[in-house]
XYZ file of C-alpha atoms in Angstrom:
577
model
C 14.971 -29.313 15.357
C 15.890 -30.042 11.774
C 18.948 -28.873 10.229
C 19.136 -26.978 7.222
C 21.544 -26.965 4.238
C 22.881 -24.311 2.855
C 21.594 -24.981 -0.523
C 18.269 -24.438 0.806
C 16.931 -21.021 0.296
C 15.878 -19.627 3.899
C 14.144 -16.517 4.609
C 14.910 -14.886 8.126
C 13.258 -11.696 9.942
C 15.554 -9.313 11.997
C 13.954 -9.064 15.106
C 15.348 -5.841 17.668
C 15.184 -7.744 20.811
C 15.057 -4.273 22.727
C 11.593 -3.252 21.057
C 9.411 -5.828 23.234
C 6.316 -7.359 22.181
C 3.040 -6.734 23.981
C 3.425 -8.238 27.613
C 6.906 -9.394 26.648
C 5.242 -12.133 24.980
C 6.759 -13.678 21.825
C 3.999 -15.904 20.788
C 1.837 -13.949 18.169
C 5.228 -12.530 16.450
C 6.360 -16.288 16.063
C 3.178 -17.221 14.922
C 2.582 -14.674 11.986
C 6.258 -15.535 11.263
C 5.655 -18.897 10.612
C 2.826 -18.117 8.647
C 4.609 -15.831 6.432
C 7.273 -18.681 5.361
C 9.796 -17.078 7.591
C 12.246 -19.721 8.724
C 13.793 -18.033 11.819
C 14.460 -14.746 13.758
C 17.791 -13.230 13.481
C 17.812 -11.925 17.167
C 19.676 -8.281 17.227
C 21.416 -8.506 20.693
C 22.176 -5.175 21.706
C 20.854 -1.419 21.026
C 21.054 1.782 22.946
C 20.481 2.186 26.619
C 20.696 -1.408 27.233
C 19.957 -3.063 30.686
C 21.998 -6.122 30.232
C 20.540 -8.273 32.561
C 17.090 -7.612 31.609
C 18.309 -8.304 28.127
C 19.909 -11.614 28.835
C 16.568 -12.464 30.786
C 14.330 -11.358 27.592
C 16.590 -13.514 25.284
C 16.043 -16.611 27.316
C 12.610 -16.098 27.498
C 12.609 -15.697 23.497
C 14.494 -18.896 23.203
C 12.156 -20.706 25.265
C 9.012 -19.403 23.650
C 10.620 -20.480 20.146
C 11.105 -23.955 21.599
C 7.561 -24.578 22.610
C 6.438 -23.212 19.236
C 8.754 -25.076 17.299
C 10.303 -22.272 15.596
C 14.150 -21.351 15.088
C 16.414 -18.404 16.445
C 19.949 -17.385 16.064
C 21.934 -14.328 17.335
C 22.774 -11.379 15.462
C 25.059 -9.251 17.557
C 24.876 -5.735 17.483
C 28.305 -4.477 17.469
C 27.560 -0.628 17.760
C 27.037 -1.771 21.519
C 28.308 -4.996 22.350
C 32.067 -4.525 23.004
C 32.892 -7.733 25.171
C 33.884 -10.776 23.133
C 33.268 -12.736 26.243
C 29.805 -11.636 26.155
C 29.311 -13.177 22.498
C 31.106 -16.466 23.179
C 29.052 -16.969 26.182
C 25.847 -16.197 24.840
C 26.356 -18.284 21.732
C 27.399 -21.216 24.136
C 24.565 -21.009 26.043
C 22.000 -21.501 23.241
C 23.850 -24.062 21.350
C 21.987 -26.996 22.543
C 18.799 -25.389 22.328
C 16.498 -27.191 19.870
C 15.417 -23.719 18.785
C 18.885 -22.707 17.809
C 19.182 -22.467 14.257
C 21.957 -24.986 12.507
C 22.956 -24.835 8.994
C 25.154 -27.605 7.530
C 25.319 -28.748 11.087
C 27.037 -25.571 12.483
C 25.159 -23.042 14.563
C 24.196 -19.787 12.473
C 25.473 -16.691 13.628
C 25.282 -13.133 12.295
C 25.830 -9.456 13.465
C 24.704 -5.781 12.522
C 27.780 -3.802 12.482
C 28.130 0.006 10.548
C 32.035 -0.523 10.844
C 33.883 -3.617 11.318
C 34.343 -4.522 15.145
C 37.480 -4.015 17.318
C 37.572 -7.871 17.413
C 38.857 -10.348 14.886
C 35.599 -12.775 14.463
C 37.665 -15.823 13.899
C 40.186 -15.743 16.407
C 39.009 -13.868 18.940
C 35.106 -15.436 19.143
C 34.939 -18.233 16.530
C 37.615 -20.296 17.697
C 36.664 -20.558 21.265
C 32.979 -21.527 20.659
C 32.170 -24.953 21.966
C 30.319 -26.105 18.210
C 31.180 -24.834 14.998
C 29.765 -21.967 13.672
C 28.506 -20.373 10.167
C 28.888 -16.539 10.530
C 27.433 -14.274 8.003
C 28.515 -10.776 9.517
C 26.449 -7.909 8.417
C 27.816 -5.082 6.440
C 26.944 -1.571 4.860
C 29.610 -1.829 2.265
C 28.938 -2.025 -1.396
C 32.423 -3.040 -2.296
C 31.686 -7.056 -3.391
C 35.040 -8.110 -4.409
C 36.285 -7.024 -1.065
C 33.424 -8.689 0.682
C 33.754 -11.968 -0.790
C 37.841 -11.803 -0.214
C 39.428 -14.225 2.264
C 40.360 -11.243 4.231
C 36.547 -11.102 5.615
C 35.910 -13.843 8.156
C 33.032 -15.952 7.671
C 31.065 -17.824 5.345
C 29.911 -14.846 3.434
C 28.171 -11.335 4.011
C 24.910 -10.507 5.106
C 24.643 -7.248 3.215
C 22.288 -4.812 4.466
C 20.359 -2.148 2.252
C 21.638 1.308 1.217
C 19.030 3.428 1.992
C 20.777 6.592 0.450
C 21.440 4.628 -3.094
C 19.018 4.814 -5.898
C 16.792 1.704 -6.444
C 18.968 1.224 -10.060
C 22.208 1.738 -8.093
C 20.987 -0.900 -5.218
C 20.297 -3.541 -8.129
C 23.700 -2.692 -9.583
C 25.449 -3.597 -6.264
C 23.219 -6.746 -6.034
C 24.354 -7.928 -9.305
C 28.194 -7.536 -8.530
C 27.605 -9.321 -5.045
C 25.663 -12.233 -7.001
C 28.765 -12.389 -9.375
C 31.209 -12.779 -6.630
C 29.148 -14.994 -4.684
C 29.310 -17.549 -7.862
C 32.848 -16.977 -8.733
C 34.094 -17.782 -4.760
C 31.655 -20.329 -3.724
C 30.968 -18.234 -0.452
C 27.402 -17.570 0.793
C 25.563 -14.350 0.386
C 22.385 -13.436 2.883
C 20.794 -10.119 1.319
C 18.837 -7.778 3.015
C 15.125 -6.514 2.005
C 13.486 -3.856 4.182
C 9.859 -2.243 3.383
C 11.055 1.108 4.172
C 13.262 3.315 6.237
C 12.686 6.508 7.981
C 13.317 8.067 11.305
C 12.771 11.772 12.759
C 14.453 11.293 16.329
C 16.638 14.039 16.202
C 19.318 16.147 14.100
C 21.483 12.907 14.355
C 18.732 10.805 13.345
C 16.835 12.425 10.960
C 16.219 10.510 7.490
C 14.373 8.936 4.871
C 15.691 6.754 1.962
C 16.050 7.427 -1.642
C 14.471 4.167 -3.045
C 10.482 5.031 -2.206
C 8.135 2.775 -3.553
C 11.090 0.487 -5.207
C 12.478 -0.388 -1.846
C 10.416 -3.231 -1.216
C 8.653 -4.459 -3.931
C 11.385 -4.013 -6.582
C 14.447 -5.068 -4.484
C 12.173 -8.597 -3.885
C 11.681 -8.747 -7.618
C 15.318 -8.314 -8.311
C 16.288 -10.670 -5.418
C 14.224 -13.514 -7.001
C 16.355 -13.288 -10.076
C 19.835 -13.038 -8.721
C 18.903 -15.808 -5.945
C 21.095 -15.069 -2.929
C 21.370 -17.994 -0.569
C 19.402 -16.388 2.079
C 17.650 -13.414 2.471
C 16.839 -11.284 5.455
C 13.963 -9.128 5.958
C 14.944 -5.597 7.701
C 13.061 -5.845 9.855
C 10.414 -7.496 11.922
C 9.855 -4.580 14.620
C 12.143 -1.755 14.760
C 9.736 0.728 14.792
C 11.602 3.603 15.546
C 12.907 3.146 11.665
C 9.825 2.438 9.931
C 11.336 -0.826 8.665
C 9.168 -3.476 10.275
C 6.434 -5.830 8.870
C 5.599 -7.253 12.313
C 2.564 -5.939 14.479
C 2.815 -2.239 15.194
C 4.049 -0.685 18.632
C 1.198 -0.813 20.977
C 3.192 0.684 23.843
C 6.388 2.524 22.498
C 8.549 0.040 24.854
C 11.986 0.899 24.412
C 11.283 3.734 22.304
C 11.254 7.610 22.321
C 8.723 9.453 20.643
C 8.393 7.163 18.038
C 4.534 8.363 17.061
C 4.790 6.662 13.525
C 5.459 3.108 14.975
C 1.942 2.566 15.241
C 1.295 2.309 11.469
C -0.200 -0.645 10.022
C 2.657 -2.393 7.936
C 0.832 -5.600 7.966
C 0.545 -5.645 4.246
C 4.078 -5.668 3.900
C 3.793 -9.359 5.527
C 1.197 -10.503 2.924
C 3.210 -9.437 0.289
C 6.199 -11.086 2.108
C 4.567 -14.277 2.273
C 4.145 -14.466 -1.495
C 7.759 -13.334 -2.301
C 8.911 -16.147 0.366
C 7.141 -18.816 -1.600
C 8.676 -17.812 -4.966
C 11.866 -17.637 -3.740
C 12.163 -20.890 -2.083
C 10.181 -22.421 -5.287
C 13.363 -20.952 -7.147
C 11.046 -18.785 -9.384
C 12.194 -15.782 -11.226
C 8.612 -14.199 -10.558
C 5.848 -14.493 -8.227
C 3.137 -16.783 -9.250
C -0.268 -16.352 -7.691
C -2.832 -19.183 -6.785
C -6.395 -17.936 -6.288
C -5.963 -18.233 -2.055
C -3.318 -16.066 -2.180
C -4.609 -13.061 -4.066
C -4.667 -9.675 -2.648
C -4.601 -5.966 -3.795
C -2.798 -3.594 -1.372
C -2.052 -0.098 -1.197
C 0.635 2.084 0.233
C 1.430 5.726 0.764
C 2.564 8.368 3.238
C 0.055 10.533 4.991
C 1.155 14.450 3.762
C 3.398 15.907 0.934
C 7.013 14.657 1.363
C 8.302 18.196 1.614
C 5.848 19.263 4.095
C 6.590 19.450 7.714
C 4.585 18.813 10.698
C 2.894 22.519 12.474
C 4.789 21.829 15.480
C 7.796 19.772 14.436
C 10.983 21.093 15.709
C 13.196 19.367 13.206
C 14.137 19.770 9.401
C 12.895 17.687 6.727
C 15.188 14.524 6.810
C 17.442 13.713 4.300
C 16.425 12.231 1.057
C 13.016 13.482 1.301
C 12.886 15.084 -1.846
C 13.519 11.578 -3.588
C 9.865 10.495 -2.205
C 6.861 10.521 -4.506
C 3.521 11.976 -3.306
C 1.514 8.714 -4.831
C -0.783 6.159 -3.455
C 1.128 2.813 -4.865
C -0.996 -0.189 -5.406
C 0.228 -3.474 -5.481
C -1.715 -6.526 -6.926
C -0.919 -10.251 -6.654
C -3.326 -11.995 -8.812
C -3.994 -15.424 -10.446
C -6.204 -13.935 -13.339
C -6.576 -10.048 -14.587
C -9.192 -8.371 -12.375
C -10.656 -5.173 -12.236
C -9.429 -2.657 -9.731
C -10.424 0.748 -9.159
C -8.504 3.520 -6.682
C -10.479 7.094 -5.367
C -8.010 8.988 -3.824
C -9.322 11.806 -1.830
C -10.829 14.257 -3.712
C -9.569 13.083 -6.860
C -11.439 11.094 -9.883
C -11.865 7.492 -9.433
C -9.149 5.655 -11.538
C -9.885 1.909 -12.924
C -7.609 -0.306 -15.008
C -7.567 -4.008 -15.678
C -4.493 -5.491 -13.192
C -2.829 -8.511 -15.178
C -2.151 -11.990 -13.476
C 1.113 -11.996 -11.551
C 2.621 -9.058 -9.723
C 1.803 -5.692 -10.431
C 3.154 -2.353 -8.880
C 1.419 1.023 -10.150
C 1.336 4.506 -8.643
C -1.039 7.388 -8.990
C -1.044 10.820 -8.044
C -2.954 11.067 -4.503
C -5.632 13.554 -3.474
C -6.346 14.949 0.031
C -9.011 12.791 1.984
C -9.890 9.081 2.303
C -8.064 6.379 0.134
C -10.366 3.740 -1.450
C -9.655 0.394 -2.974
C -11.363 -2.156 -4.648
C -10.858 -4.931 -6.783
C -13.150 -7.712 -8.246
C -13.119 -10.352 -10.851
C -16.844 -10.878 -11.804
C -18.576 -11.416 -8.764
C -15.795 -12.304 -6.323
C -14.605 -9.320 -4.360
C -10.634 -9.506 -4.058
C -10.111 -6.147 -2.090
C -12.366 -3.434 -0.788
C -10.662 -1.243 1.702
C -10.623 2.517 3.357
C -7.358 3.780 4.078
C -6.419 6.478 6.463
C -6.926 10.322 5.032
C -3.778 11.997 3.357
C -3.959 15.604 4.477
C -1.529 18.794 3.519
C -0.202 18.913 7.158
C -0.116 16.907 10.103
C 0.522 18.361 13.689
C 4.073 16.319 14.073
C 6.153 14.949 11.098
C 6.436 12.178 13.809
C 2.944 11.628 13.731
C 2.025 9.222 11.030
C 3.245 11.421 8.074
C 6.505 10.219 7.367
C 5.852 7.076 9.042
C 6.968 5.787 5.510
C 4.028 3.395 4.370
C 0.727 3.014 5.160
C -0.298 -0.363 3.813
C -4.110 -0.836 4.057
C -4.860 -4.337 4.666
C -7.922 -4.719 6.575
C -11.243 -5.061 4.887
C -13.520 -1.901 5.092
C -16.866 -1.007 3.727
C -16.186 0.350 0.056
C -18.821 2.795 0.463
C -16.988 5.158 2.626
C -19.138 8.249 3.191
C -17.575 10.434 0.714
C -17.378 7.929 -2.046
C -20.854 6.701 -1.362
C -22.162 10.481 -2.122
C -19.975 10.394 -5.262
C -21.435 7.200 -6.393
C -24.949 8.052 -5.770
C -24.718 10.948 -7.996
C -24.362 8.633 -10.640
C -26.528 5.858 -9.612
C -26.681 3.103 -12.035
C -29.461 0.846 -12.953
C -32.019 0.701 -16.325
C -35.437 -0.464 -14.421
C -36.944 2.920 -15.922
C -40.117 3.496 -17.481
C -41.223 4.118 -20.973
C -44.286 6.030 -20.146
C -43.219 8.976 -22.125
C -40.801 8.561 -24.484
C -39.839 5.832 -27.084
C -35.960 6.732 -28.040
C -33.227 3.975 -26.850
C -30.420 3.948 -25.258
C -28.456 0.888 -25.270
C -25.888 -0.166 -22.745
C -22.862 -2.672 -24.033
C -23.274 -6.181 -23.869
C -20.706 -6.335 -20.950
C -22.548 -4.192 -18.703
C -26.089 -5.653 -19.195
C -24.512 -8.885 -17.238
C -24.363 -6.300 -14.145
C -27.245 -3.912 -14.705
C -30.091 -6.588 -15.065
C -32.292 -5.887 -17.513
C -31.695 -3.941 -21.092
C -31.949 0.109 -21.245
C -35.233 0.700 -22.647
C -35.631 3.764 -20.747
C -37.844 7.001 -20.420
C -36.196 9.937 -21.724
C -36.788 13.645 -20.457
C -34.689 15.255 -23.249
C -35.418 18.830 -24.333
C -36.123 16.895 -27.811
C -38.376 14.324 -26.564
C -41.612 13.616 -28.420
C -43.571 14.522 -25.665
C -42.432 17.852 -25.481
C -41.617 18.699 -28.988
C -44.618 21.351 -29.117
C -43.542 22.939 -25.922
C -41.852 26.420 -26.116
C -38.224 26.977 -26.585
C -36.958 30.627 -26.551
C -38.111 32.615 -29.653
C -34.982 34.298 -31.116
C -33.215 36.856 -29.374
C -35.041 36.474 -26.391
C -33.636 36.035 -22.672
C -30.288 36.015 -24.563
C -28.562 37.772 -21.626
C -29.400 35.159 -19.282
C -28.877 32.531 -22.067
C -25.103 34.190 -22.811
C -24.420 33.887 -18.711
C -25.103 30.198 -18.954
C -22.849 29.878 -22.025
C -19.860 31.720 -20.907
C -20.295 29.972 -17.171
C -19.965 26.607 -18.866
C -16.894 27.488 -20.794
C -15.060 28.166 -17.572
C -12.718 25.755 -16.115
C -12.123 27.540 -12.829
C -15.764 28.573 -12.413
C -18.339 27.009 -10.134
C -19.933 23.661 -10.708
C -23.359 24.532 -10.540
C -25.218 27.234 -12.066
C -28.290 27.567 -10.488
C -31.261 29.096 -12.549
C -34.186 29.577 -9.840
C -37.597 31.687 -9.960
C -41.207 30.920 -9.369
C -43.031 28.281 -11.489
C -44.180 29.239 -14.838
C -41.585 32.343 -14.925
C -39.417 30.300 -18.142
C -36.836 28.335 -16.428
C -37.270 25.423 -18.861
C -37.956 27.749 -21.830
C -34.583 29.243 -21.090
C -32.733 25.721 -20.605
C -34.268 23.821 -23.670
C -32.251 26.045 -26.332
C -29.313 25.982 -24.021
C -29.368 22.133 -23.821
C -29.741 21.957 -27.561
C -26.845 24.435 -28.455
C -24.618 22.175 -25.931
C -25.948 18.955 -28.134
C -25.137 20.515 -31.321
C -21.871 20.959 -30.159
C -21.264 17.564 -28.765
C -20.952 18.833 -25.380
C -24.085 17.591 -23.614
C -23.416 14.548 -21.480
C -26.747 14.282 -19.599
C -29.898 16.026 -19.171
C -33.214 15.701 -17.077
C -36.050 18.093 -17.609
C -38.860 17.474 -14.667
C -42.652 18.111 -15.666
C -44.988 18.078 -13.014
C -47.734 15.641 -13.255
C -45.770 13.505 -15.848
C -45.126 10.314 -13.850
C -41.532 9.602 -13.066
C -40.745 13.155 -14.657
C -42.667 14.881 -11.817
C -40.542 13.648 -9.280
C -36.774 13.007 -8.667
C -36.761 9.198 -8.500
C -35.448 8.555 -11.745
C -33.048 11.508 -11.936
C -29.721 9.901 -11.031
C -30.550 6.437 -12.806
C -31.240 8.426 -16.052
C -28.267 10.514 -16.078
C -26.048 7.677 -15.065
C -27.184 5.686 -18.426
C -26.677 8.874 -20.090
C -22.974 9.180 -18.879
C -22.143 5.587 -19.419
C -23.304 6.196 -23.218
C -21.518 9.293 -23.665
C -18.271 8.718 -21.370
C -17.202 4.861 -21.805
C -14.259 5.319 -18.894
C -17.164 5.923 -16.153
C -18.919 2.435 -16.816
C -16.275 0.292 -14.449
C -16.963 2.788 -11.813
C -20.722 2.766 -12.146
C -20.989 -0.957 -12.522
C -18.811 -1.125 -9.217
C -21.256 0.640 -7.266
C -23.950 -1.631 -8.667
C -21.799 -4.781 -7.562
C -21.631 -3.196 -4.171
C -25.433 -2.589 -3.797
C -27.721 -3.979 -6.397
C -30.704 -2.204 -4.976
C -28.882 1.456 -5.264
C -31.450 2.108 -7.902
C -34.519 1.923 -5.655
C -33.515 3.703 -2.886
C -34.979 7.113 -2.040
C -32.367 10.355 -2.358
C -32.002 10.084 1.621
C -30.462 7.218 1.088
């Protein structure tokens, strides 16, 4: 295998060996990691309730698979459970000559996970007894940069884990001091970055994290400017702590009641690919090629401060730092139009710039829909799992941290389709009865097809100018009821004025519409008339209202335009569709 130099930026992913892949086959994980640009797995050796004989066999199979696929591994000793120095020495020596063993500057790469310094002395008890020179980057949870880069700490430099309870600003400040110490001492620095942290297994292991949406995108962006020597992604597969970017847990092997481990985090891996490219190229920010474009969303599935209906545990620590928002991350080679519909909230549209952008919007209960396009090119078209007020268990995909939708789904999800069809957009509307014109902006004409010369059903239309409006002071009570209803923001959405044909419904409605028009409050209207062409049926109802709404409410134009882009024939469909 090709040796690497410490001057070359490398990216690794922490692989928890006790979290076994499906059927114990590491092939998919290795191939996905290679595709993302990851240079090696740091194999976490140890953990809880370990069968050491089985564990050793799993490691042997891992190395053999990596050899066959041309991939690198190195050991990360879990000092919370590994207490025998002879075990560490034997493991390192066993795989020192493996083609899959990562070597940097001709030395065996070696690291660790440790919450506290181990009982042994790394130099005298282990490193001096190995068969080959090693490059040790021991893990640490400390944020004391001066101490970590002092000569009192063994190894070539620290591997700094993230600090979940620290704010994003505090983490960034710590990273600045670490980078400064690295530069002044000439030692190496391996920085950790995680997509998320959450666990809810019991009273002693029940926590979220304080950095929320800044933990992943924000920290990656920060590290691109600080340029550590190496970056280790924490983790590839720790389903129990929600920190994985690899495939979700399909069998819960090695875990207990980790319901949240089945959430799809694949979008993190795709984002990682873009960050890795920028890191290895020495860039301070992500630059996006057309083939790498994508738009992603992530969110929790229930409010931060809502427990499950049958959850025996209290809220996790730092739950109060989490935001009830849907976060959208765009990676674009050029600006594109993006639209998010979060459950029962109104669609939000914006123009995302070229490069990397992360935005957040208050969520609504229900399915989450995301679309992005540039001209005729669809960049994202996704439907994510529904956000609900309360799940059965907090464990069950609620505080599972982040659901990051990546798999393309039909944009016209049933709920959104219903809403879009209420504002059907097209302008192939006959001019049989009226001659007044409503024009659409030139940018929309390209999408809408023909320019909008359209039939009107306005109460002031020429063909209706001699039809009766209410005489002064007649049916005043009904009109006042309608006007009062229109003023209320907490009232019903529809005022249904019903009665048999010829009883004067239109006679009541016309002066009401006239009054709203005089006040500048009439957004759209359609008056039916039996036997009058398109006004005699509902075939042009939605298209007429859609053009009115575009004219009166410009902010709705992107929504209507996207509806047409998805289905150019939408205006020709019958109401049942």
